[in-house]
């Protein structure tokens, strides 16, 4: 059986992506053939003695840029009809769960990871989509590729034990989740909220909804339906 999803990463540092995605749930998804992850290294597509992949920016400025040609050749080596090419860049649209759900429908994703100060601007038209994972500065696109591939892989049917758990979760319905607790019922004097141990499923559902709404209103009011004025009734203790 072919994998549900094939992902290729165009990167100078494949180990930055391969290693974290060899652990835990995604590592197992790869072993079980749900996800096939490949790499195409621009350095392998150079022709000069020093295998040069970077150069100084025109117009001056600090740092180095990745050259267009090795990136282009590395992309060309893995691109097929029907591939979706994603450029990871701080200038991209913010990656979110909605985009993860869209990408999970695809058969072949290619991530282009910049490093140093970025990539020669002339490669950007090769991408179907430009994504950022948030407003902070990374050393390159590789950690961002890891985050996106992780978020997409867990949405592949069969990767999670309870795959129905991925449809209605945090961010998809626009709310943070209520707090979770496991045994013991009292830990260092801290009790689990009585609603959760009541055995009353309606009471539990209502408690979770109230918690989710007040938590979202307090810490992430930017997330959709901030219902009324969410008071901090969620007094932990
Ligand atoms: C960081 C590339 C900064 C370019 C002036 C002088 C991919 C990323 C990246 C990087 C710059 C993502 C500068 C969130 C990220 C990524 C490497 C710009 C800085 N300005 N999502 N030097 N954050 N980062 N140059 O950093 O490639 S997705």
XYZ file of N, CA and C and ligand atoms in Angstrom:
739
model
N 0.840 -1.215 0.000
C 0.000 0.000 0.000
C 0.872 1.262 0.000
N 0.511 2.215 -0.870
C 1.246 3.492 -0.808
C 0.853 4.240 0.454
N 1.716 5.145 0.935
C 1.370 5.886 2.151
C 0.181 6.809 1.893
N -0.587 7.105 2.955
C -1.688 8.068 2.834
C -1.140 9.437 2.448
N 0.037 9.756 2.967
C 0.647 11.066 2.712
C 2.135 10.906 2.459
N 2.579 11.516 1.371
C 4.027 11.610 1.102
C 4.439 13.049 1.354
N 5.522 13.214 2.110
C 6.053 14.547 2.375
C 7.514 14.579 1.988
N 7.911 15.578 1.227
C 9.324 15.814 0.965
C 9.714 17.170 1.519
N 10.911 17.241 2.075
C 11.412 18.516 2.578
C 12.669 18.886 1.810
N 12.674 20.080 1.261
C 13.863 20.643 0.628
C 14.601 21.417 1.709
N 15.733 20.865 2.158
C 16.419 21.441 3.311
C 17.912 21.131 3.284
N 18.691 22.063 3.793
C 20.133 21.841 3.965
C 20.416 21.002 5.204
N 19.424 20.867 6.092
C 19.620 20.179 7.371
C 18.513 19.155 7.621
N 18.498 18.070 6.842
C 17.433 17.079 6.977
C 17.322 16.492 8.390
N 18.430 16.403 9.103
C 18.402 15.844 10.458
C 17.552 16.650 11.417
N 17.420 17.953 11.160
C 16.587 18.794 12.031
C 15.115 18.430 11.913
N 14.743 17.773 10.810
C 13.352 17.368 10.602
C 13.188 15.875 10.871
N 14.138 15.092 10.377
C 14.041 13.628 10.501
C 14.045 13.173 11.954
N 14.937 13.743 12.757
C 15.082 13.268 14.142
C 13.818 13.488 14.979
N 13.288 14.703 15.048
C 12.077 14.877 15.879
C 10.874 14.097 15.358
N 10.828 13.874 14.044
C 9.679 13.147 13.477
C 9.927 11.638 13.435
N 10.941 11.179 14.183
C 11.168 9.737 14.340
C 10.648 9.234 15.676
N 10.158 10.130 16.510
C 9.698 9.785 17.860
C 8.173 9.689 17.919
N 7.707 8.987 18.957
C 6.304 9.042 19.380
C 5.325 8.718 18.249
N 4.248 9.444 18.186
C 3.131 9.110 17.292
C 3.520 9.232 15.815
N 4.247 10.289 15.472
C 4.636 10.474 14.067
C 5.681 9.428 13.663
N 6.591 9.114 14.567
C 7.571 8.059 14.296
C 6.874 6.741 13.988
N 5.838 6.438 14.766
C 5.081 5.209 14.531
C 4.306 5.286 13.217
N 3.738 6.465 12.923
C 3.009 6.642 11.652
C 3.933 6.372 10.455
N 5.187 6.746 10.581
C 6.148 6.484 9.504
C 6.449 4.993 9.411
N 6.694 4.374 10.559
C 6.998 2.931 10.584
C 5.843 2.113 10.024
N 4.614 2.566 10.309
C 3.433 1.808 9.881
C 2.976 2.177 8.478
N 3.683 3.109 7.834
C 3.417 3.409 6.434
C 2.309 4.400 6.157
N 1.813 5.103 7.186
C 0.826 6.171 6.957
C 1.490 7.390 6.312
N 2.707 7.658 6.764
C 3.461 8.823 6.301
C 4.802 8.370 5.753
N 5.128 8.867 4.550
C 6.479 8.643 4.026
C 7.157 10.000 3.921
N 8.302 10.114 4.584
C 9.021 11.385 4.645
C 10.337 11.257 3.887
N 10.533 12.151 2.927
C 11.773 12.153 2.152
C 12.439 13.513 2.193
N 13.694 13.542 1.757
C 14.459 14.790 1.811
C 15.174 15.038 0.490
N 15.288 16.294 0.147
C 16.031 16.690 -1.032
C 16.917 17.863 -0.626
N 18.235 17.621 -0.631
C 19.178 18.599 -0.090
C 19.795 19.434 -1.205
N 19.552 20.749 -1.193
C 20.113 21.610 -2.239
C 21.630 21.423 -2.415
N 22.312 21.075 -1.336
C 23.767 20.884 -1.448
C 24.116 19.738 -2.408
N 23.234 18.765 -2.506
C 23.461 17.641 -3.419
C 23.228 18.020 -4.876
N 22.759 19.236 -5.123
C 22.464 19.670 -6.492
C 23.376 20.814 -6.930
N 24.480 20.996 -6.220
C 25.479 21.993 -6.615
C 26.493 21.328 -7.535
N 27.245 22.141 -8.280
C 28.225 21.573 -9.212
C 29.628 22.118 -9.016
N 29.755 23.094 -8.092
C 31.103 23.644 -7.864
C 31.854 22.825 -6.821
N 33.147 23.029 -6.770
C 34.049 22.287 -5.892
C 33.641 22.360 -4.416
N 33.124 23.516 -4.022
C 32.809 23.720 -2.601
C 31.339 23.461 -2.274
N 30.596 23.038 -3.289
C 29.164 22.731 -3.115
C 28.425 23.919 -2.475
N 28.615 25.067 -3.054
C 28.109 26.325 -2.497
C 26.592 26.434 -2.619
N 25.953 26.730 -1.492
C 24.493 26.891 -1.490
C 24.055 28.289 -1.076
N 24.998 29.109 -0.573
C 24.602 30.437 -0.097
C 25.532 31.505 -0.654
N 25.034 32.742 -0.614
C 25.822 33.872 -1.127
C 25.328 35.140 -0.452
N 26.077 36.221 -0.654
C 25.755 37.491 0.015
C 24.623 38.215 -0.705
N 23.833 38.961 0.058
C 22.676 39.647 -0.544
C 23.091 40.838 -1.415
N 22.472 40.949 -2.583
C 22.616 42.160 -3.396
C 22.124 43.352 -2.604
N 22.802 44.470 -2.740
C 22.389 45.684 -2.041
C 22.958 45.789 -0.645
N 23.672 44.733 -0.218
C 24.307 44.743 1.092
C 23.390 44.253 2.188
N 23.919 44.209 3.397
C 23.158 43.696 4.542
C 23.883 42.527 5.175
N 23.385 42.161 6.368
C 24.079 41.118 7.124
C 23.643 39.746 6.660
N 24.504 38.765 6.880
C 24.144 37.366 6.678
C 24.155 36.920 5.237
N 23.771 35.662 5.066
C 23.833 35.008 3.765
C 22.441 34.566 3.340
N 22.273 34.425 2.027
C 21.010 33.946 1.465
C 21.232 32.623 0.764
N 20.222 31.782 0.760
C 20.300 30.562 -0.048
C 20.116 30.945 -1.521
N 20.959 30.369 -2.363
C 20.915 30.656 -3.795
C 19.723 29.946 -4.448
N 19.183 30.553 -5.474
C 17.975 30.020 -6.111
C 18.206 28.667 -6.799
N 19.304 28.523 -7.540
C 19.452 27.342 -8.409
C 19.512 26.003 -7.649
N 20.319 25.884 -6.583
C 20.320 24.595 -5.867
C 18.956 24.263 -5.250
N 18.243 25.280 -4.768
C 16.902 25.058 -4.208
C 15.959 24.609 -5.328
N 16.043 25.267 -6.479
C 15.199 24.907 -7.621
C 15.425 23.459 -8.055
N 16.675 23.079 -8.158
C 16.991 21.697 -8.588
C 16.549 20.665 -7.564
N 16.714 20.992 -6.280
C 16.295 20.067 -5.214
C 14.775 19.897 -5.231
N 14.079 20.978 -5.529
C 12.615 20.913 -5.633
C 12.206 20.101 -6.857
N 12.856 20.379 -7.991
C 12.523 19.713 -9.250
C 12.683 18.192 -9.128
N 13.626 17.765 -8.297
C 13.913 16.330 -8.137
C 12.772 15.589 -7.437
N 11.936 16.311 -6.688
C 10.858 15.633 -5.949
C 9.457 16.042 -6.400
N 9.364 17.120 -7.193
C 8.048 17.646 -7.581
C 7.409 16.781 -8.664
N 6.108 16.481 -8.457
C 5.330 15.727 -9.443
C 4.056 16.509 -9.739
N 3.306 16.055 -10.740
C 1.982 16.644 -10.951
C 1.157 16.378 -9.686
N 0.488 17.383 -9.205
C -0.342 17.186 -8.019
C 0.351 17.445 -6.696
N 1.660 17.744 -6.708
C 2.342 18.122 -5.465
C 1.883 19.502 -5.009
N 1.780 19.674 -3.693
C 1.535 21.005 -3.125
C 2.837 21.489 -2.506
N 3.321 22.631 -3.004
C 4.621 23.151 -2.558
C 4.393 24.281 -1.552
N 4.983 24.119 -0.373
C 4.798 25.069 0.734
C 6.148 25.679 1.098
N 6.223 26.969 0.990
C 7.425 27.683 1.412
C 7.249 28.135 2.854
N 8.163 27.735 3.732
C 8.116 28.169 5.125
C 8.925 29.443 5.262
N 8.248 30.503 5.676
C 8.889 31.810 5.766
C 8.181 32.660 6.811
N 8.942 33.483 7.545
C 8.307 34.360 8.537
C 7.294 35.322 7.911
N 7.364 35.499 6.597
C 6.425 36.394 5.911
C 5.137 35.690 5.508
N 5.051 34.382 5.740
C 3.898 33.616 5.279
C 2.652 33.845 6.119
N 1.553 33.317 5.637
C 0.310 33.329 6.409
C 0.482 32.433 7.641
N -0.127 32.814 8.739
C 0.003 32.049 9.982
C -0.636 30.666 9.850
N 0.131 29.626 10.142
C -0.376 28.254 10.116
C -1.356 28.044 11.263
N -2.482 27.375 10.980
C -3.454 27.067 12.030
C -4.121 25.710 11.753
N -5.031 25.335 12.658
C -5.656 24.011 12.557
C -6.476 23.868 11.284
N -7.094 24.962 10.852
C -7.865 24.931 9.606
C -6.956 24.561 8.418
N -5.764 25.148 8.387
C -4.813 24.836 7.318
C -4.313 23.399 7.451
N -4.116 22.942 8.681
C -3.709 21.543 8.892
C -4.749 20.598 8.293
N -6.023 20.888 8.529
C -7.103 20.045 7.987
C -7.104 20.077 6.459
N -6.828 21.218 5.865
C -6.746 21.321 4.402
C -5.571 20.500 3.865
N -4.419 20.630 4.503
C -3.224 19.928 4.025
C -3.355 18.416 4.193
N -4.138 17.986 5.196
C -4.302 16.551 5.453
C -5.069 15.863 4.328
N -5.722 16.637 3.450
C -6.446 16.054 2.315
C -5.530 15.766 1.137
N -4.307 16.303 1.174
C -3.399 16.186 0.028
C -2.656 14.856 0.041
N -2.162 14.486 -1.152
C -1.394 13.244 -1.294
C 0.107 13.478 -1.163
N 0.567 14.641 -1.622
C 2.008 14.927 -1.635
C 2.270 16.385 -1.285
N 2.979 16.578 -0.185
C 3.373 17.924 0.237
C 4.885 18.071 0.123
N 5.319 19.215 -0.372
C 6.750 19.533 -0.394
C 6.974 20.818 0.395
N 7.825 20.732 1.413
C 8.163 21.905 2.219
C 9.540 22.424 1.822
N 9.601 23.697 1.489
C 10.892 24.340 1.226
C 11.288 25.118 2.477
N 12.437 24.733 3.044
C 12.911 25.360 4.273
C 14.075 26.288 3.970
N 13.898 27.561 4.293
C 15.012 28.489 4.201
C 15.920 28.339 5.409
N 17.135 28.800 5.281
C 18.045 28.855 6.417
C 18.850 30.132 6.249
N 19.684 30.462 7.220
C 20.396 31.757 7.195
C 19.351 32.869 7.120
N 19.529 33.865 6.287
C 18.584 34.989 6.240
C 17.404 34.722 5.304
N 17.379 33.543 4.702
C 16.266 33.231 3.810
C 16.754 32.779 2.437
N 15.834 32.799 1.481
C 16.113 32.284 0.145
C 15.953 33.415 -0.869
N 16.713 33.382 -1.915
C 16.567 34.325 -3.041
C 15.088 34.416 -3.420
N 14.576 35.640 -3.456
C 13.143 35.893 -3.643
C 12.594 35.237 -4.916
N 13.444 34.989 -5.901
C 12.956 34.465 -7.171
C 12.443 33.027 -7.103
N 12.664 32.327 -5.970
C 12.098 30.977 -5.852
C 10.662 31.016 -5.308
N 10.228 32.138 -4.748
C 8.904 32.155 -4.097
C 7.759 31.818 -5.053
N 7.811 32.191 -6.335
C 6.707 31.806 -7.228
C 6.590 30.294 -7.456
N 7.592 29.528 -7.019
C 7.522 28.067 -7.150
C 6.566 27.472 -6.116
N 6.215 28.254 -5.105
C 5.384 27.738 -4.011
C 3.907 28.026 -4.247
N 3.068 27.060 -3.864
C 1.617 27.255 -3.902
C 1.144 28.047 -2.689
N 1.935 27.988 -1.605
C 1.486 28.481 -0.302
C 2.710 28.925 0.484
N 2.603 30.058 1.189
C 3.676 30.490 2.086
C 3.144 30.497 3.504
N 3.805 29.776 4.401
C 3.333 29.648 5.785
C 4.396 30.062 6.790
N 3.934 30.672 7.875
C 4.735 30.961 9.062
C 4.074 30.214 10.226
N 4.823 29.883 11.279
C 4.163 29.264 12.440
C 3.970 30.257 13.583
N 4.336 31.515 13.399
C 4.095 32.492 14.458
C 5.110 33.614 14.433
N 4.838 34.616 15.237
C 5.663 35.820 15.186
C 6.838 35.756 16.150
N 7.808 34.942 15.803
C 9.078 34.852 16.520
C 10.099 34.374 15.502
N 11.376 34.543 15.802
C 12.411 34.289 14.801
C 13.099 32.957 15.067
N 13.016 32.054 14.100
C 13.696 30.762 14.161
C 15.018 30.847 13.396
N 15.830 29.793 13.519
C 17.094 29.753 12.769
C 16.856 29.331 11.326
N 15.694 28.780 11.053
C 15.395 28.342 9.696
C 13.985 27.800 9.633
N 13.562 27.336 8.470
C 12.221 26.812 8.302
C 12.038 25.402 8.854
N 13.136 24.740 9.225
C 13.040 23.330 9.619
C 12.148 23.080 10.841
N 12.336 23.837 11.950
C 11.424 23.600 13.091
C 9.968 23.885 12.741
N 9.747 24.813 11.822
C 8.380 25.099 11.366
C 7.838 23.921 10.562
N 8.673 23.322 9.713
C 8.249 22.140 8.953
C 7.863 21.016 9.904
N 8.638 20.830 10.968
C 8.327 19.794 11.963
C 6.945 20.032 12.563
N 6.657 21.274 12.936
C 5.360 21.588 13.541
C 4.219 21.308 12.568
N 4.373 21.725 11.321
C 3.300 21.550 10.337
C 3.115 20.061 10.010
N 4.211 19.342 9.798
C 4.116 17.915 9.462
C 3.497 17.133 10.623
N 3.881 17.489 11.847
C 3.300 16.845 13.036
C 1.792 17.068 13.079
N 1.371 18.304 12.913
C -0.062 18.651 13.009
C -0.870 17.968 11.911
N -0.289 17.813 10.724
C -1.000 17.191 9.601
C -1.028 15.669 9.760
N 0.089 15.089 10.200
C 0.180 13.628 10.298
C -0.844 13.051 11.275
N -1.048 13.724 12.401
C -1.986 13.188 13.389
C -3.433 13.232 12.907
N -3.679 13.954 11.790
C -5.024 14.002 11.210
C -5.263 12.899 10.177
N -4.224 12.164 9.810
C -4.402 11.062 8.861
C -5.220 9.959 9.538
N -6.331 9.538 8.909
C -7.164 8.497 9.532
C -6.342 7.244 9.880
N -6.430 6.806 11.130
C -5.713 5.621 11.576
C -4.460 5.911 12.377
N -3.951 7.147 12.281
C -2.713 7.483 12.993
C -2.965 7.574 14.503
N -4.078 8.204 14.871
C -4.439 8.245 16.285
C -5.366 7.082 16.608
N -5.268 6.634 17.859
C -6.138 5.533 18.285
C -7.616 5.932 18.142
N -7.934 7.129 18.664
C -9.314 7.611 18.574
C -9.334 8.752 17.574
N -9.497 8.420 16.286
C -9.349 9.452 15.259
C -10.527 10.425 15.267
N -11.658 10.010 15.854
C -12.784 10.938 15.978
C -12.436 12.086 16.921
N -11.434 11.875 17.753
C -11.025 12.909 18.706
C -10.396 14.107 18.005
N -10.066 13.979 16.735
C -9.384 15.077 16.044
C -10.356 16.046 15.380
N -11.623 15.657 15.250
C -12.562 16.511 14.525
C -12.988 17.706 15.359
N -13.327 17.440 16.617
C -13.954 18.463 17.452
C -13.029 19.001 18.532
N -11.757 19.137 18.226
C -10.865 19.495 19.310
C -10.546 20.988 19.311
N -9.723 21.353 20.262
C -9.329 22.743 20.449
C -8.986 23.408 19.131
N -9.381 24.648 18.969
C -9.104 25.480 17.808
C -10.054 25.197 16.666
N -10.503 23.951 16.503
C -11.445 23.693 15.430
C -12.795 24.284 15.801
N -13.198 24.123 17.073
C -14.463 24.731 17.494
C -14.238 26.098 18.120
N -13.005 26.594 18.049
C -12.733 27.967 18.456
C -12.585 28.189 19.941
N -12.474 27.139 20.728
C -12.298 27.289 22.173
C -11.100 26.487 22.667
N -10.459 26.996 23.716
C -9.465 26.184 24.412
C -10.198 25.093 25.180
N -9.481 24.009 25.494
C -10.120 22.920 26.226
C -10.169 23.207 27.721
N -11.147 22.615 28.365
C -11.218 22.640 29.819
C -10.010 21.897 30.386
N -9.641 22.195 31.660
C -8.518 21.478 32.279
C -8.800 19.974 32.392
N -7.715 19.190 32.328
C -7.816 17.725 32.458
C -7.154 17.272 33.753
N -7.646 16.187 34.308
C -7.094 15.607 35.541
C -7.078 14.099 35.424
N -6.066 13.476 36.076
C -6.084 12.015 36.195
C -5.773 11.658 37.652
N -5.715 10.369 37.970
C -5.519 9.955 39.351
C -4.149 10.416 39.881
N -4.016 10.650 41.167
C -5.023 10.441 42.225
C -6.035 11.598 42.326
N -7.162 11.331 42.970
C -8.240 12.317 43.105
C -7.812 13.494 43.983
N -6.867 13.244 44.899
C -6.261 14.325 45.675
C -4.752 14.189 45.537
N -4.113 15.219 45.047
C -2.652 15.213 44.870
C -2.036 16.411 45.592
N -1.218 16.111 46.587
C -0.590 17.146 47.418
C -1.613 18.188 47.871
N -2.728 17.689 48.326
C -3.777 18.545 48.867
C -4.685 19.161 47.820
N -4.360 19.002 46.522
C -5.175 19.602 45.459
C -6.194 18.585 44.961
N -7.487 18.970 45.038
C -8.567 18.069 44.640
C -8.912 18.227 43.172
N -9.346 17.149 42.569
C -9.948 17.201 41.237
C -11.324 17.857 41.390
N -11.712 18.765 40.468
C -13.038 19.395 40.570
C -14.137 18.347 40.732
N -15.038 18.534 41.728
C -16.040 17.520 42.061
C -16.940 17.154 40.870
N -17.190 18.107 39.972
C -18.024 17.817 38.795
C -17.471 16.620 38.017
N -16.113 16.558 37.897
C -15.498 15.527 37.059
C -15.575 14.138 37.684
N -15.723 14.090 39.011
C -15.807 12.785 39.673
C -17.255 12.442 40.040
N -18.201 13.274 39.583
C -19.613 13.095 39.964
C -20.270 11.915 39.259
N -19.723 11.541 38.095
C -20.362 10.488 37.309
C -21.569 10.981 36.535
N -21.897 12.259 36.666
C -23.058 12.862 35.989
C -22.578 13.493 34.678
N -22.863 12.818 33.567
C -22.256 13.228 32.285
C -22.740 14.578 31.791
N -23.991 14.909 32.107
C -24.520 16.216 31.711
C -23.823 17.324 32.509
N -23.680 17.089 33.813
C -22.982 18.051 34.681
C -21.537 18.243 34.222
N -20.877 17.137 33.860
C -19.485 17.193 33.395
C -19.383 18.010 32.112
N -20.286 17.740 31.162
C -20.266 18.462 29.878
C -20.481 19.955 30.091
N -21.416 20.295 30.987
C -21.690 21.714 31.263
C -20.492 22.391 31.938
N -19.871 21.679 32.876
C -18.691 22.225 33.559
C -17.566 22.478 32.559
N -17.348 21.507 31.686
C -16.274 21.657 30.694
C -16.543 22.827 29.754
N -17.774 22.979 29.324
C -18.129 24.080 28.431
C -17.884 25.431 29.118
N -18.346 25.550 30.382
C -18.130 26.806 31.126
C -16.641 27.099 31.284
N -15.869 26.084 31.661
C -14.428 26.250 31.819
C -13.782 26.686 30.507
N -14.176 26.011 29.434
C -13.585 26.320 28.123
C -13.875 27.764 27.737
N -15.093 28.203 27.981
C -15.468 29.571 27.606
C -14.739 30.619 28.443
N -14.658 30.396 29.756
C -14.007 31.429 30.571
C -12.496 31.432 30.346
N -11.919 30.239 30.165
C -10.482 30.147 29.883
C -10.150 30.854 28.564
N -10.964 30.624 27.565
C -10.731 31.254 26.259
C -10.888 32.764 26.351
N -11.952 33.203 27.042
C -12.170 34.637 27.195
C -11.032 35.308 27.942
N -10.473 34.604 28.941
C -9.408 35.203 29.759
C -8.064 35.228 29.051
N -7.692 34.113 28.403
C -6.318 34.032 27.893
C -6.209 34.109 26.373
N -7.284 33.791 25.646
C -7.239 33.865 24.179
C -8.515 34.483 23.614
N -8.801 35.731 24.001
C -10.025 36.372 23.514
C -10.029 36.530 21.989
N -8.856 36.375 21.371
C -8.779 36.464 19.906
C -9.406 35.248 19.233
N -9.510 34.133 19.977
C -10.132 32.932 19.408
C -11.644 33.132 19.370
N -12.229 32.866 18.250
C -13.637 33.081 17.953
C -14.593 33.325 19.119
N -15.700 32.565 19.228
C -16.907 33.180 19.785
C -16.755 33.542 21.255
N -16.021 34.632 21.550
C -15.929 35.150 22.910
C -17.339 35.468 23.370
N -17.973 34.513 24.071
C -19.398 34.629 24.365
C -19.602 35.585 25.519
N -20.352 36.614 25.310
C -20.615 37.641 26.320
C -19.311 38.102 26.946
N -19.398 38.603 28.142
C -18.184 38.952 28.876
C -17.790 37.764 29.745
N -16.803 36.999 29.275
C -16.398 35.817 30.029
C -15.693 36.225 31.319
N -16.386 36.100 32.430
C -15.796 36.397 33.739
C -14.897 35.263 34.162
N -13.939 35.571 34.981
C -13.066 34.512 35.453
C -13.710 33.761 36.602
N -14.805 33.081 36.264
C -15.464 32.240 37.268
C -14.648 30.975 37.493
N -13.705 30.733 36.571
C -12.852 29.551 36.655
C -11.805 29.741 37.742
N -12.231 29.752 38.971
C -11.285 29.881 40.088
C -10.691 28.510 40.381
N -9.421 28.371 40.048
C -8.784 27.086 40.356
C -8.437 27.032 41.842
N -8.514 25.872 42.412
C -8.133 25.686 43.816
C -8.642 24.399 44.349
C 14.432 34.193 10.251
C 14.543 33.695 7.926
C 14.501 35.535 9.962
C 14.600 35.061 7.629
C 17.088 41.799 9.195
C 18.300 41.141 9.306
C 10.058 29.759 8.475
C 10.028 30.985 10.440
C 10.813 30.552 9.322
C 14.481 33.289 9.233
C 14.573 35.971 8.640
C 8.710 30.522 10.360
C 16.732 39.788 9.558
C 8.067 31.558 12.319
C 10.317 31.816 11.573
C 12.225 30.816 8.985
C 14.378 31.825 9.545
C 14.622 37.423 8.288
C 16.013 38.547 9.747
N 16.141 40.897 9.381
N 7.725 30.792 11.283
N 18.014 39.857 9.565
N 9.323 32.058 12.458
N 12.998 31.470 9.838
N 15.878 37.932 8.464
O 11.421 32.303 11.789
O 12.676 30.449 7.932
S 8.485 29.587 8.960
